[in-house]
Amino acid sequence: RPSPAAMPAFRQVGEKQLPQEVVFMSWSPKRDLIALANRAGEVLLHRLANFQRVWSLPPNENTGKEVTALAWRPDGKILAFGLADTKRIILCDVEKPESLHSFSVDLSITYMHWMEVTEESSVLTSFYNAEDESNLLLPKLPALPKNPNHMFCLFSEEKSDEIMKLLGDVRLNALVLGGSSGFIEIYAYGMFKIATVTGVAGSCRGLCLSSDLKSLSVITEIQSSSDSEAEIMYFQASKLILKCFLKLDTSLLSSYLPEVTRMARKFTHISTLLQYIKLSLTCMCEAWEEILMQMDSRLTKFVQEKNTTTSVQDEFMQLLLWGKASLELQALLMNQLTVKGLKKLGQSIESSYSSIQKLVISHLQSGSEALLYHLSELKGMALWKQKYESLGLDASGIDEAITAVGSFILKANELLQVIDSSMKNFKAFFRWLYVAMLRMSEDHVLPELNKMTQKDITFVADFLTEHFNEAPELYNRKGKYFNVERVGQYLKDEDDDLVSPPNTEGNQWFNFLKDSTHLKESPLLFPYYPEKSLHFVKRQMEGDIDQCLQKPADVIGKSVHQAACMCLYKISQSEDSTPQLFKLPFLWNDKTSNLHYVLFTMLENSISKIYILRRHTDTSRSVSNGILAVEFGNFLNNSINESSDSRCYSCLDAHFYDDETVTVVLKESVQQEGKERVLAQLPLSSVYTDEDQDRKFIWDSMERLDERSSEIPTRTVFLENQWRVLENMKAQYVSVNGIRKVSCVLSSNLRHVRVFEMDVEDDGEVEEEEEEETT
């Protein structure tokens, strides 16, 4: 054990026993925040100081309950997590536990990596500066009404700059998803798919996209049959952007980066606007509510209960013409509807219609116009074939998407007209019915209400004739015989045609189009679907836009080709000393050179060593696959058994802390009670002491690594002062952030965590205070 005089390395700043088992933990790249996912499906955010909880996002049916991966956006403002049970990816706001965006994937995700492009060029810089021109040309999207029930609360604040939070910085960043059955997809800005990578076998255990977009490294687990041992494979795909770049040098490859960035940025704008329109429609449905169904359902009940053979339309018509109602109609009006209830219903309908009208004018129309603007710009890019054709942008597909948006705008305008006429009809009808019911109850009728012109009577008679016809075929579909309320059919998410489509008879424009053979096929006219609901046309629009933006993802994905494939080792199903997977691999790119590191551990003769595979991503370099094993010698000064100088430590977990250091959790390998766990920093400079020695073992990719493990050069390192015994803790996993200089250690029971600041030594007094606080 360390002598009392020696000051422990790293300062402990927090410790906690958690109620649920932690399955994933990840430090924010920009702040002293750590995200945790537990077995209950809850996502939590904790602050470094005393491990204080900032917020928690409980699981729900809309998102999912089985978190399988976590990743931070490079600016630290958004956290992404994948869910296995619903196969969804959720982007969450760091400020509050709100889901900003979500999308579905085909297979469950096993690994996530969110990277930022670091390449610089004058073209890119000018694009970054000019990117906000759409904000100058387009009106600002109005904020949607605030509603705590919304699962996605984007745009629901008083200010509507939430969209910019989701879009983030103009500099390109990409969320790379790896899943089962070779599933790998890349999403620009974490929102829109720009590549579907094919040809990788097995379930993804780790992946890393280089910051210049030139190479993608993947580690997978391949199970050839149910009874055989799974193999761990390492793939490297290069020339990620396009096949045609293979013959060109990398400077030309990076010169195409502005096109990819510009295209991806447009995709993300379009994706965000589609969500805005979807949320606007949700708000419209909430404004409509079931209260507007009351008239229909009460009339249906009246039909079912009445004994007379006269129709409802005739009953109301008699009341209009003679001022007298049958006893049954009187009972419906006075007992079920009541004078007070009728007044309330009239006010409710008028209020709902006004809200829907405002949402259509200010939200649906402005969102659709912005969508047309970005799609038109995308079409202009697609027509510049020299730059964008190779990326898979297709002008004809974008044309179809623009047409679909036009059809959606037409349908929204049709809804406005229906609301306008319905408001007039209902006002006149309710005013007449209100007076009739006051007379029935022998109440005093105000003189201004009693005045009804012949024009008003004709208007009400027409309304009754058109709307109060019984439609028994409706009963099987809607559970009612009537469709007095016409607006709701536009907002229902159904594939059925409209029950009461607008009457186009006698419309001069329709007749003109019908007679004109040339105009029928004109690309300038948007197709009109009079029989369909607004929801149906919106789904069609989303499908067309999705289809036109899917092609670049396929084209870019197919351009990826395999540069290297190596079999690391087999996972042993028995508990003998053969090499086996001890932790999921971790990949890391060295930005300062062309080296690519793969870090993993293997268990051999009951000692778990760290293996560091170094690959040069630049194929012009002579060095290819240098690999080195690292084991830890006895570095505890005053050990219990001083004679066991050769005592080693087994590595339980390892992560890159920064360019020069690996953080490890070690366990004593000797067979004795109370094996101590150690948190330590391993400088790579102590491992790579001699370049010549490093090149002795050159790995042939045709052979499996574990078959030649005895030939791999092994370095035994003796750590000096960068280590600390983790007392009273069965530590197993570690998560680190070298930028913030922090680490979080998790115990083997997944419920006990300790947080450390790594660049300061522990202070005895501070530690005592913390222990008192914990107690």
PDB file of N, CA, C and O in Angstrom, residues 705-754:
ATOM      1  N   LEU A 705      -4.875 -12.633 -34.819  1.00  0.00           N
ATOM      2  CA  LEU A 705      -3.917 -12.061 -33.888  1.00  0.00           C
ATOM      3  C   LEU A 705      -3.633 -12.986 -32.703  1.00  0.00           C
ATOM      4  O   LEU A 705      -2.495 -13.136 -32.278  1.00  0.00           O
ATOM      5  N   ASP A 706      -4.688 -13.612 -32.139  1.00  0.00           N
ATOM      6  CA  ASP A 706      -4.470 -14.414 -30.931  1.00  0.00           C
ATOM      7  C   ASP A 706      -3.591 -15.638 -31.187  1.00  0.00           C
ATOM      8  O   ASP A 706      -3.002 -16.195 -30.270  1.00  0.00           O
ATOM      9  N   GLU A 707      -3.477 -16.050 -32.476  1.00  0.00           N
ATOM     10  CA  GLU A 707      -2.636 -17.198 -32.805  1.00  0.00           C
ATOM     11  C   GLU A 707      -1.151 -16.843 -32.742  1.00  0.00           C
ATOM     12  O   GLU A 707      -0.299 -17.714 -32.650  1.00  0.00           O
ATOM     13  N   ARG A 708      -0.854 -15.539 -32.818  1.00  0.00           N
ATOM     14  CA  ARG A 708       0.554 -15.106 -32.792  1.00  0.00           C
ATOM     15  C   ARG A 708       0.844 -14.199 -31.602  1.00  0.00           C
ATOM     16  O   ARG A 708       1.805 -13.436 -31.620  1.00  0.00           O
ATOM     17  N   SER A 709      -0.017 -14.258 -30.578  1.00  0.00           N
ATOM     18  CA  SER A 709       0.125 -13.335 -29.455  1.00  0.00           C
ATOM     19  C   SER A 709       1.469 -13.472 -28.744  1.00  0.00           C
ATOM     20  O   SER A 709       1.992 -12.500 -28.210  1.00  0.00           O
ATOM     21  N   SER A 710       2.048 -14.680 -28.769  1.00  0.00           N
ATOM     22  CA  SER A 710       3.335 -14.877 -28.080  1.00  0.00           C
ATOM     23  C   SER A 710       4.470 -14.113 -28.766  1.00  0.00           C
ATOM     24  O   SER A 710       5.487 -13.794 -28.159  1.00  0.00           O
ATOM     25  N   GLU A 711       4.307 -13.810 -30.087  1.00  0.00           N
ATOM     26  CA  GLU A 711       5.354 -13.098 -30.826  1.00  0.00           C
ATOM     27  C   GLU A 711       5.252 -11.578 -30.666  1.00  0.00           C
ATOM     28  O   GLU A 711       6.163 -10.846 -31.064  1.00  0.00           O
ATOM     29  N   ILE A 712       4.151 -11.098 -30.130  1.00  0.00           N
ATOM     30  CA  ILE A 712       3.946  -9.641 -30.034  1.00  0.00           C
ATOM     31  C   ILE A 712       4.874  -9.061 -28.968  1.00  0.00           C
ATOM     32  O   ILE A 712       4.929  -9.582 -27.847  1.00  0.00           O
ATOM     33  N   PRO A 713       5.642  -8.017 -29.290  1.00  0.00           N
ATOM     34  CA  PRO A 713       6.522  -7.401 -28.285  1.00  0.00           C
ATOM     35  C   PRO A 713       5.685  -6.922 -27.096  1.00  0.00           C
ATOM     36  O   PRO A 713       4.660  -6.259 -27.281  1.00  0.00           O
ATOM     37  N   THR A 714       6.112  -7.292 -25.895  1.00  0.00           N
ATOM     38  CA  THR A 714       5.388  -6.906 -24.683  1.00  0.00           C
ATOM     39  C   THR A 714       6.244  -5.952 -23.863  1.00  0.00           C
ATOM     40  O   THR A 714       7.411  -6.229 -23.604  1.00  0.00           O
ATOM     41  N   ARG A 715       5.678  -4.820 -23.480  1.00  0.00           N
ATOM     42  CA  ARG A 715       6.364  -3.857 -22.647  1.00  0.00           C
ATOM     43  C   ARG A 715       5.785  -3.932 -21.241  1.00  0.00           C
ATOM     44  O   ARG A 715       4.562  -3.861 -21.073  1.00  0.00           O
ATOM     45  N   THR A 716       6.625  -4.103 -20.261  1.00  0.00           N
ATOM     46  CA  THR A 716       6.181  -4.047 -18.866  1.00  0.00           C
ATOM     47  C   THR A 716       6.457  -2.643 -18.355  1.00  0.00           C
ATOM     48  O   THR A 716       7.596  -2.174 -18.392  1.00  0.00           O
ATOM     49  N   VAL A 717       5.410  -1.953 -17.924  1.00  0.00           N
ATOM     50  CA  VAL A 717       5.585  -0.575 -17.465  1.00  0.00           C
ATOM     51  C   VAL A 717       5.443  -0.513 -15.946  1.00  0.00           C
ATOM     52  O   VAL A 717       4.662  -1.252 -15.347  1.00  0.00           O
ATOM     53  N   PHE A 718       6.258   0.351 -15.329  1.00  0.00           N
ATOM     54  CA  PHE A 718       6.191   0.592 -13.892  1.00  0.00           C
ATOM     55  C   PHE A 718       5.802   2.060 -13.709  1.00  0.00           C
ATOM     56  O   PHE A 718       6.599   2.949 -13.978  1.00  0.00           O
ATOM     57  N   LEU A 719       4.564   2.280 -13.324  1.00  0.00           N
ATOM     58  CA  LEU A 719       4.060   3.645 -13.212  1.00  0.00           C
ATOM     59  C   LEU A 719       4.727   4.354 -12.034  1.00  0.00           C
ATOM     60  O   LEU A 719       4.997   3.739 -11.001  1.00  0.00           O
ATOM     61  N   GLU A 720       4.974   5.639 -12.187  1.00  0.00           N
ATOM     62  CA  GLU A 720       5.663   6.388 -11.133  1.00  0.00           C
ATOM     63  C   GLU A 720       4.667   6.970 -10.128  1.00  0.00           C
ATOM     64  O   GLU A 720       4.413   6.401  -9.078  1.00  0.00           O
ATOM     65  N   ASN A 721       4.061   8.100 -10.448  1.00  0.00           N
ATOM     66  CA  ASN A 721       3.168   8.701  -9.458  1.00  0.00           C
ATOM     67  C   ASN A 721       1.748   8.923  -9.968  1.00  0.00           C
ATOM     68  O   ASN A 721       0.896   9.394  -9.244  1.00  0.00           O
ATOM     69  N   GLN A 722       1.492   8.572 -11.242  1.00  0.00           N
ATOM     70  CA  GLN A 722       0.164   8.817 -11.797  1.00  0.00           C
ATOM     71  C   GLN A 722      -0.753   7.603 -11.589  1.00  0.00           C
ATOM     72  O   GLN A 722      -1.197   6.973 -12.531  1.00  0.00           O
ATOM     73  N   TRP A 723      -1.020   7.266 -10.334  1.00  0.00           N
ATOM     74  CA  TRP A 723      -1.928   6.167 -10.023  1.00  0.00           C
ATOM     75  C   TRP A 723      -2.526   6.370  -8.650  1.00  0.00           C
ATOM     76  O   TRP A 723      -2.025   7.146  -7.848  1.00  0.00           O
ATOM     77  N   ARG A 724      -3.615   5.695  -8.401  1.00  0.00           N
ATOM     78  CA  ARG A 724      -4.286   5.832  -7.108  1.00  0.00           C
ATOM     79  C   ARG A 724      -5.030   4.542  -6.794  1.00  0.00           C
ATOM     80  O   ARG A 724      -5.745   4.011  -7.645  1.00  0.00           O
ATOM     81  N   VAL A 725      -4.876   4.042  -5.558  1.00  0.00           N
ATOM     82  CA  VAL A 725      -5.619   2.853  -5.126  1.00  0.00           C
ATOM     83  C   VAL A 725      -7.069   3.273  -4.864  1.00  0.00           C
ATOM     84  O   VAL A 725      -7.331   4.277  -4.203  1.00  0.00           O
ATOM     85  N   LEU A 726      -8.004   2.512  -5.441  1.00  0.00           N
ATOM     86  CA  LEU A 726      -9.428   2.786  -5.234  1.00  0.00           C
ATOM     87  C   LEU A 726      -9.912   1.944  -4.057  1.00  0.00           C
ATOM     88  O   LEU A 726     -10.335   0.791  -4.227  1.00  0.00           O
ATOM     89  N   GLU A 727      -9.794   2.515  -2.866  1.00  0.00           N
ATOM     90  CA  GLU A 727     -10.104   1.756  -1.651  1.00  0.00           C
ATOM     91  C   GLU A 727     -11.607   1.550  -1.502  1.00  0.00           C
ATOM     92  O   GLU A 727     -12.400   2.419  -1.857  1.00  0.00           O
ATOM     93  N   ASN A 728     -11.963   0.379  -0.966  1.00  0.00           N
ATOM     94  CA  ASN A 728     -13.366   0.035  -0.697  1.00  0.00           C
ATOM     95  C   ASN A 728     -14.240   0.161  -1.942  1.00  0.00           C
ATOM     96  O   ASN A 728     -15.394   0.579  -1.862  1.00  0.00           O
ATOM     97  N   MET A 729     -13.665  -0.176  -3.087  1.00  0.00           N
ATOM     98  CA  MET A 729     -14.450  -0.105  -4.328  1.00  0.00           C
ATOM     99  C   MET A 729     -13.977  -1.175  -5.293  1.00  0.00           C
ATOM    100  O   MET A 729     -12.786  -1.256  -5.615  1.00  0.00           O
ATOM    101  N   LYS A 730     -14.910  -1.985  -5.742  1.00  0.00           N
ATOM    102  CA  LYS A 730     -14.582  -3.021  -6.719  1.00  0.00           C
ATOM    103  C   LYS A 730     -14.734  -2.405  -8.114  1.00  0.00           C
ATOM    104  O   LYS A 730     -15.684  -2.668  -8.853  1.00  0.00           O
ATOM    105  N   ALA A 731     -13.788  -1.536  -8.457  1.00  0.00           N
ATOM    106  CA  ALA A 731     -13.879  -0.771  -9.713  1.00  0.00           C
ATOM    107  C   ALA A 731     -13.767  -1.695 -10.925  1.00  0.00           C
ATOM    108  O   ALA A 731     -13.039  -2.678 -10.907  1.00  0.00           O
ATOM    109  N   GLN A 732     -14.489  -1.345 -11.982  1.00  0.00           N
ATOM    110  CA  GLN A 732     -14.489  -2.190 -13.184  1.00  0.00           C
ATOM    111  C   GLN A 732     -14.358  -1.366 -14.464  1.00  0.00           C
ATOM    112  O   GLN A 732     -13.677  -1.760 -15.384  1.00  0.00           O
ATOM    113  N   TYR A 733     -15.043  -0.212 -14.535  1.00  0.00           N
ATOM    114  CA  TYR A 733     -15.071   0.577 -15.772  1.00  0.00           C
ATOM    115  C   TYR A 733     -14.663   2.019 -15.486  1.00  0.00           C
ATOM    116  O   TYR A 733     -14.807   2.510 -14.372  1.00  0.00           O
ATOM    117  N   VAL A 734     -14.180   2.692 -16.533  1.00  0.00           N
ATOM    118  CA  VAL A 734     -13.819   4.097 -16.395  1.00  0.00           C
ATOM    119  C   VAL A 734     -14.257   4.867 -17.647  1.00  0.00           C
ATOM    120  O   VAL A 734     -14.244   4.331 -18.760  1.00  0.00           O
ATOM    121  N   SER A 735     -14.700   6.099 -17.436  1.00  0.00           N
ATOM    122  CA  SER A 735     -15.012   7.001 -18.545  1.00  0.00           C
ATOM    123  C   SER A 735     -14.197   8.267 -18.319  1.00  0.00           C
ATOM    124  O   SER A 735     -14.161   8.789 -17.201  1.00  0.00           O
ATOM    125  N   VAL A 736     -13.514   8.762 -19.360  1.00  0.00           N
ATOM    126  CA  VAL A 736     -12.605   9.901 -19.179  1.00  0.00           C
ATOM    127  C   VAL A 736     -12.877  11.006 -20.187  1.00  0.00           C
ATOM    128  O   VAL A 736     -13.469  10.766 -21.240  1.00  0.00           O
ATOM    129  N   ASN A 737     -12.425  12.215 -19.831  1.00  0.00           N
ATOM    130  CA  ASN A 737     -12.453  13.346 -20.744  1.00  0.00           C
ATOM    131  C   ASN A 737     -11.178  14.154 -20.514  1.00  0.00           C
ATOM    132  O   ASN A 737     -11.056  14.873 -19.526  1.00  0.00           O
ATOM    133  N   GLY A 738     -10.226  13.989 -21.430  1.00  0.00           N
ATOM    134  CA  GLY A 738      -8.935  14.662 -21.289  1.00  0.00           C
ATOM    135  C   GLY A 738      -9.022  16.159 -21.446  1.00  0.00           C
ATOM    136  O   GLY A 738      -8.199  16.897 -20.890  1.00  0.00           O
ATOM    137  N   ILE A 739     -10.005  16.654 -22.204  1.00  0.00           N
ATOM    138  CA  ILE A 739     -10.151  18.104 -22.391  1.00  0.00           C
ATOM    139  C   ILE A 739     -10.543  18.758 -21.062  1.00  0.00           C
ATOM    140  O   ILE A 739      -9.995  19.769 -20.657  1.00  0.00           O
ATOM    141  N   ARG A 740     -11.496  18.132 -20.364  1.00  0.00           N
ATOM    142  CA  ARG A 740     -11.942  18.663 -19.073  1.00  0.00           C
ATOM    143  C   ARG A 740     -11.114  18.117 -17.911  1.00  0.00           C
ATOM    144  O   ARG A 740     -11.300  18.518 -16.776  1.00  0.00           O
ATOM    145  N   LYS A 741     -10.223  17.144 -18.206  1.00  0.00           N
ATOM    146  CA  LYS A 741      -9.334  16.541 -17.200  1.00  0.00           C
ATOM    147  C   LYS A 741     -10.116  15.900 -16.049  1.00  0.00           C
ATOM    148  O   LYS A 741      -9.881  16.171 -14.876  1.00  0.00           O
ATOM    149  N   VAL A 742     -11.087  15.056 -16.430  1.00  0.00           N
ATOM    150  CA  VAL A 742     -11.918  14.378 -15.424  1.00  0.00           C
ATOM    151  C   VAL A 742     -12.075  12.901 -15.788  1.00  0.00           C
ATOM    152  O   VAL A 742     -11.891  12.499 -16.940  1.00  0.00           O
ATOM    153  N   SER A 743     -12.403  12.093 -14.760  1.00  0.00           N
ATOM    154  CA  SER A 743     -12.705  10.681 -15.013  1.00  0.00           C
ATOM    155  C   SER A 743     -13.786  10.236 -14.039  1.00  0.00           C
ATOM    156  O   SER A 743     -13.965  10.816 -12.961  1.00  0.00           O
ATOM    157  N   CYS A 744     -14.515   9.200 -14.450  1.00  0.00           N
ATOM    158  CA  CYS A 744     -15.567   8.630 -13.605  1.00  0.00           C
ATOM    159  C   CYS A 744     -15.368   7.120 -13.582  1.00  0.00           C
ATOM    160  O   CYS A 744     -15.303   6.485 -14.641  1.00  0.00           O
ATOM    161  N   VAL A 745     -15.237   6.560 -12.384  1.00  0.00           N
ATOM    162  CA  VAL A 745     -14.997   5.124 -12.234  1.00  0.00           C
ATOM    163  C   VAL A 745     -16.287   4.465 -11.765  1.00  0.00           C
ATOM    164  O   VAL A 745     -16.966   4.975 -10.866  1.00  0.00           O
ATOM    165  N   LEU A 746     -16.618   3.334 -12.397  1.00  0.00           N
ATOM    166  CA  LEU A 746     -17.851   2.605 -12.079  1.00  0.00           C
ATOM    167  C   LEU A 746     -17.501   1.227 -11.537  1.00  0.00           C
ATOM    168  O   LEU A 746     -16.608   0.551 -12.062  1.00  0.00           O
ATOM    169  N   SER A 747     -18.191   0.799 -10.503  1.00  0.00           N
ATOM    170  CA  SER A 747     -17.905  -0.502  -9.879  1.00  0.00           C
ATOM    171  C   SER A 747     -18.491  -1.649 -10.691  1.00  0.00           C
ATOM    172  O   SER A 747     -19.316  -1.441 -11.585  1.00  0.00           O
ATOM    173  N   SER A 748     -18.097  -2.866 -10.343  1.00  0.00           N
ATOM    174  CA  SER A 748     -18.553  -4.039 -11.090  1.00  0.00           C
ATOM    175  C   SER A 748     -20.047  -4.305 -10.884  1.00  0.00           C
ATOM    176  O   SER A 748     -20.684  -4.940 -11.719  1.00  0.00           O
ATOM    177  N   ASN A 749     -20.625  -3.824  -9.772  1.00  0.00           N
ATOM    178  CA  ASN A 749     -22.077  -3.996  -9.596  1.00  0.00           C
ATOM    179  C   ASN A 749     -22.875  -2.901 -10.306  1.00  0.00           C
ATOM    180  O   ASN A 749     -24.107  -2.856 -10.231  1.00  0.00           O
ATOM    181  N   LEU A 750     -22.172  -1.978 -10.995  1.00  0.00           N
ATOM    182  CA  LEU A 750     -22.734  -0.932 -11.858  1.00  0.00           C
ATOM    183  C   LEU A 750     -23.546   0.119 -11.096  1.00  0.00           C
ATOM    184  O   LEU A 750     -24.316   0.864 -11.701  1.00  0.00           O
ATOM    185  N   ARG A 751     -23.363   0.196  -9.778  1.00  0.00           N
ATOM    186  CA  ARG A 751     -24.162   1.150  -9.000  1.00  0.00           C
ATOM    187  C   ARG A 751     -23.331   2.142  -8.186  1.00  0.00           C
ATOM    188  O   ARG A 751     -23.866   3.083  -7.631  1.00  0.00           O
ATOM    189  N   HIS A 752     -22.036   1.912  -8.101  1.00  0.00           N
ATOM    190  CA  HIS A 752     -21.170   2.736  -7.270  1.00  0.00           C
ATOM    191  C   HIS A 752     -20.230   3.537  -8.178  1.00  0.00           C
ATOM    192  O   HIS A 752     -19.489   2.953  -8.958  1.00  0.00           O
ATOM    193  N   VAL A 753     -20.284   4.869  -8.103  1.00  0.00           N
ATOM    194  CA  VAL A 753     -19.417   5.699  -8.964  1.00  0.00           C
ATOM    195  C   VAL A 753     -18.553   6.627  -8.119  1.00  0.00           C
ATOM    196  O   VAL A 753     -18.968   7.078  -7.041  1.00  0.00           O
ATOM    197  N   ARG A 754     -17.340   6.885  -8.623  1.00  0.00           N
ATOM    198  CA  ARG A 754     -16.453   7.896  -8.040  1.00  0.00           C
ATOM    199  C   ARG A 754     -15.963   8.798  -9.172  1.00  0.00           C
ATOM    200  O   ARG A 754     -15.610   8.304 -10.241  1.00  0.00           O
TER     201      ARG A 754
END
